[in-house]
XYZ file of C-alpha atoms in Angstrom:
320
model
C 47.535 48.881 -179.577
C 50.408 46.363 -179.822
C 52.500 45.757 -176.731
C 56.090 46.888 -176.290
C 58.527 44.126 -177.188
C 61.381 43.504 -174.774
C 63.808 43.722 -177.685
C 62.670 47.350 -178.133
C 62.601 48.468 -174.502
C 65.519 46.635 -172.901
C 68.274 48.188 -175.102
C 67.033 51.675 -174.204
C 67.309 50.937 -170.500
C 70.695 49.238 -170.872
C 72.077 52.189 -172.840
C 71.035 54.441 -169.971
C 73.230 52.294 -167.723
C 70.552 50.198 -166.027
C 70.476 46.412 -165.689
C 66.858 45.277 -166.244
C 65.947 42.422 -163.908
C 62.300 41.805 -164.738
C 59.239 43.343 -166.390
C 55.503 43.197 -165.749
C 52.805 44.318 -168.131
C 49.204 45.078 -167.192
C 46.155 46.949 -168.454
C 44.665 50.074 -166.897
C 41.036 51.038 -167.519
C 40.543 54.370 -169.199
C 37.077 55.983 -169.010
C 35.618 52.716 -167.855
C 35.972 50.838 -171.158
C 39.174 51.303 -173.131
C 42.405 50.067 -171.613
C 45.981 51.303 -171.745
C 49.002 49.028 -171.594
C 51.310 49.770 -168.664
C 54.758 48.330 -168.033
C 56.702 48.070 -164.799
C 60.433 47.326 -164.822
C 62.731 46.377 -161.973
C 66.099 47.965 -162.678
C 69.506 47.683 -161.091
C 71.511 50.913 -160.955
C 74.903 51.203 -162.652
C 77.690 49.586 -160.642
C 78.902 51.801 -157.822
C 76.285 54.461 -158.551
C 73.731 55.606 -155.988
C 70.839 57.485 -157.532
C 68.737 60.207 -156.008
C 65.494 59.442 -157.828
C 64.083 62.887 -157.111
C 67.125 64.482 -158.732
C 67.226 62.325 -161.888
C 63.475 61.776 -162.351
C 62.835 64.616 -164.824
C 66.002 63.922 -166.812
C 65.129 60.235 -167.081
C 61.542 60.913 -168.113
C 62.677 63.342 -170.813
C 65.351 60.924 -172.005
C 62.955 57.977 -172.250
C 60.386 60.103 -174.084
C 62.880 61.444 -176.632
C 64.629 58.121 -177.232
C 61.337 56.270 -177.724
C 60.199 58.963 -180.169
C 63.557 58.567 -182.009
C 64.407 62.207 -181.402
C 67.554 60.966 -179.633
C 69.737 58.067 -180.736
C 69.709 54.956 -178.587
C 73.392 54.248 -177.938
C 76.023 54.067 -175.212
C 76.464 57.845 -175.032
C 73.190 57.904 -173.087
C 74.969 56.351 -170.084
C 76.436 59.820 -169.501
C 73.038 60.978 -168.266
C 73.615 59.171 -164.973
C 77.409 58.909 -164.808
C 78.150 62.560 -165.654
C 74.840 63.922 -164.337
C 73.989 65.762 -167.557
C 70.683 65.885 -169.415
C 69.763 64.168 -172.656
C 70.067 67.386 -174.673
C 73.611 67.959 -173.418
C 74.498 64.416 -174.441
C 73.722 65.451 -178.038
C 76.734 67.809 -177.854
C 79.060 64.985 -176.818
C 77.569 62.546 -179.331
C 77.896 65.027 -182.203
C 81.544 65.748 -181.460
C 82.167 62.019 -181.038
C 80.702 61.386 -184.498
C 82.848 64.171 -185.943
C 86.083 62.962 -184.342
C 85.521 59.454 -185.663
C 85.276 60.952 -189.150
C 88.779 62.371 -188.623
C 90.015 58.770 -188.600
C 91.355 58.463 -185.066
C 91.105 54.687 -185.389
C 88.826 53.885 -182.444
C 85.361 52.364 -182.463
C 82.330 54.314 -181.298
C 82.055 51.993 -178.288
C 85.646 52.832 -177.321
C 84.875 56.551 -177.553
C 81.925 56.002 -175.221
C 84.029 53.972 -172.804
C 86.636 56.736 -172.576
C 83.969 59.338 -171.775
C 82.041 57.191 -169.312
C 85.284 56.452 -167.439
C 85.809 60.180 -166.723
C 82.440 61.812 -165.982
C 84.074 64.882 -164.420
C 85.848 65.600 -167.715
C 82.575 65.173 -169.615
C 80.872 67.659 -167.298
C 83.669 70.166 -167.954
C 83.443 69.589 -171.727
C 79.771 70.554 -171.523
C 80.658 73.569 -169.371
C 83.283 74.656 -171.923
C 80.820 74.399 -174.817
C 78.078 76.212 -172.937
C 80.389 78.971 -171.786
C 81.555 79.571 -175.359
C 78.168 79.413 -177.084
C 75.226 79.650 -174.695
C 73.844 83.162 -174.368
C 73.919 83.753 -170.606
C 74.068 87.528 -170.359
C 77.753 87.674 -169.438
C 80.150 89.964 -171.246
C 82.468 88.492 -173.867
C 85.528 89.234 -171.747
C 84.061 87.409 -168.755
C 83.038 84.430 -170.897
C 86.530 84.272 -172.402
C 88.049 84.266 -168.929
C 85.698 81.541 -167.666
C 86.201 79.414 -170.798
C 89.975 79.727 -170.346
C 89.651 78.589 -166.718
C 87.580 75.572 -167.759
C 90.153 74.631 -170.411
C 92.954 74.808 -167.848
C 90.925 72.638 -165.474
C 90.330 70.091 -168.238
C 94.031 69.743 -168.978
C 94.745 69.314 -165.267
C 92.105 66.563 -165.096
C 93.793 64.783 -168.007
C 96.739 64.059 -165.698
C 94.679 61.334 -163.994
C 93.714 59.590 -167.254
C 95.453 56.219 -167.146
C 95.166 54.947 -170.726
C 96.987 56.678 -173.565
C 94.094 55.997 -175.957
C 91.592 57.555 -173.539
C 93.869 60.569 -173.133
C 94.050 61.013 -176.908
C 90.275 60.789 -177.314
C 89.555 63.264 -174.522
C 92.202 65.731 -175.760
C 90.570 65.681 -179.175
C 87.184 66.484 -177.644
C 88.764 69.521 -175.974
C 90.477 70.504 -179.231
C 87.309 70.117 -181.341
C 85.166 72.210 -178.992
C 87.908 74.836 -178.742
C 88.244 74.921 -182.558
C 84.515 75.482 -183.066
C 83.691 79.056 -184.021
C 79.936 78.842 -184.658
C 77.002 76.582 -183.903
C 73.236 76.574 -184.270
C 72.807 74.344 -181.208
C 70.928 76.974 -179.209
C 69.086 78.437 -182.170
C 65.309 77.661 -181.899
C 62.886 76.921 -184.694
C 60.345 79.526 -185.824
C 57.949 78.074 -183.240
C 60.476 78.299 -180.418
C 61.271 74.565 -180.291
C 64.679 72.923 -180.219
C 65.922 71.962 -183.648
C 66.202 68.267 -184.468
C 69.653 68.812 -185.966
C 72.768 70.770 -185.103
C 75.759 72.105 -186.988
C 79.244 73.208 -185.961
C 81.654 75.391 -187.921
C 85.127 74.105 -187.043
C 88.644 75.339 -187.760
C 89.987 71.819 -188.135
C 93.504 73.142 -188.763
C 93.642 73.724 -185.003
C 92.998 70.017 -184.280
C 96.369 68.287 -184.170
C 95.029 64.855 -185.123
C 92.980 66.091 -188.095
C 94.322 64.526 -191.323
C 96.056 66.564 -194.006
C 95.159 68.535 -196.011
C 93.162 70.560 -193.528
C 90.493 72.892 -194.896
C 90.182 76.583 -194.218
C 86.970 75.762 -192.355
C 84.478 72.916 -192.234
C 80.915 72.496 -191.067
C 79.793 69.248 -189.460
C 76.080 68.445 -189.372
C 74.526 65.950 -186.990
C 71.018 64.639 -186.408
C 69.503 61.201 -185.724
C 68.445 61.108 -189.399
C 71.501 62.454 -191.201
C 75.167 63.320 -190.777
C 77.283 65.342 -193.149
C 80.241 67.634 -193.618
C 81.107 70.573 -195.834
C 84.784 71.369 -196.409
C 85.915 74.757 -197.700
C 89.563 75.502 -198.514
C 89.351 79.293 -198.587
C 86.953 82.134 -197.858
C 86.063 82.087 -201.573
C 85.705 78.566 -202.943
C 83.487 76.556 -205.231
C 82.061 73.027 -205.253
C 78.999 70.834 -204.841
C 77.243 68.432 -202.487
C 77.046 64.641 -202.579
C 74.765 61.909 -201.216
C 77.241 59.449 -199.733
C 76.763 55.849 -198.663
C 80.015 55.700 -196.686
C 78.635 56.151 -193.172
C 81.893 55.299 -191.404
C 84.192 57.587 -193.417
C 82.191 60.016 -195.546
C 84.580 62.845 -194.597
C 87.462 60.913 -196.166
C 85.406 60.582 -199.347
C 84.569 64.299 -199.367
C 88.199 65.254 -198.656
C 89.330 63.253 -201.688
C 86.667 64.841 -203.874
C 87.506 68.383 -202.815
C 91.157 67.862 -203.721
C 90.035 66.889 -207.223
C 87.636 69.862 -207.218
C 90.540 72.229 -206.607
C 92.229 71.057 -209.819
C 89.009 71.553 -211.793
C 88.433 75.008 -210.277
C 91.927 76.400 -210.734
C 91.007 78.559 -213.741
C 87.803 79.892 -212.149
C 88.258 79.828 -208.366
C 91.648 78.659 -207.050
C 90.241 76.803 -204.066
C 87.665 74.027 -203.877
C 84.738 73.184 -201.630
C 82.754 69.994 -201.296
C 80.076 68.578 -199.051
C 78.571 65.171 -198.434
C 75.745 63.768 -196.320
C 74.693 60.271 -195.241
C 71.025 59.389 -194.564
C 70.959 57.161 -191.488
C 67.358 55.935 -191.483
C 66.711 54.827 -195.044
C 63.741 52.402 -195.051
C 64.885 48.779 -195.044
C 63.670 47.007 -198.186
C 61.860 50.239 -199.058
C 60.790 51.126 -202.560
C 62.873 53.463 -204.703
C 60.321 56.209 -204.063
C 60.508 55.814 -200.253
C 64.311 55.763 -200.252
C 64.491 58.805 -202.522
C 61.958 60.673 -200.368
C 63.993 60.067 -197.196
C 67.204 61.089 -198.959
C 65.586 64.334 -200.140
C 64.400 65.095 -196.597
C 67.924 64.468 -195.315
C 69.334 66.750 -198.009
C 66.955 69.501 -196.860
C 68.058 69.029 -193.240
C 71.701 69.174 -194.341
C 71.184 72.375 -196.315
C 69.203 73.998 -193.476
C 71.986 73.171 -191.025
C 74.615 74.687 -193.324
C 72.559 77.848 -193.795
C 72.054 78.166 -190.037
C 75.788 78.615 -189.608
C 75.736 81.725 -191.808
C 72.781 83.255 -189.969
C 73.618 86.379 -187.973
C 71.660 84.944 -185.054
C 73.845 81.823 -184.896
C 75.927 81.548 -181.732
C 79.513 82.545 -182.450
C 82.351 81.262 -180.337
C 84.477 83.475 -178.165
């Protein structure tokens, strides 16, 4: 079995907020003959952060396992695991909304989004609490959940008073707006075998997001996974359009928005309003053959369609 290259392991640790100082590799005998490679790292904790290893041990183990298996993206959002004291699954919520908000064209880099969130871990924790209160099935009545969600929203806006930078304030306000404008999600919907799904989708009333560009659709569905991202825009309850494989990773929503406006003109005799969707495969094989690239794109298309269908399922979590 080949060893683990530092160029593969160090970025994972750095994106969790650690500063790797050194690494030692050694072999451990297994059943008296075969050996397993073991690695020991000396890590420095994030600046100003004291860790209770017993408290973060399980979260860290799960995070390292999922990131190494490419079930979770390896990026700066993972620093929230330690700074905001949330788990790797909860980080998916923040990452997905971050990806969506960047598609709205706010004009900030992904790294700047991450910096804004990492700077205010208490706000991140409340964003997670707001999402979970609105969509996680916890046995509470709808009226009680509405009251608690309202209290969390009020607390979030109070916390924004201490945000020093205008850009950070704008980013964080848009996270609040996007979560509040979400009416359905499949985030807590398990697979047929009871496992967590590798993708998630959010049905969003983007007209309620002040910074969303015009024209704003009747409703849109954003799909996120480590393998694919996509969006489906619908301009009325009854609308017509198709889906597109896009190669514009940074602004595929802008492409789809332009196409749906053209679709509305084409549809005017049949259905007055248009609809359009687009998805971007994120892990196309580098220098892969046409067959390999097409196969990955087809798999991503299937994920995209499944995520869209999940939103229409009666078992999908509906917002309060």
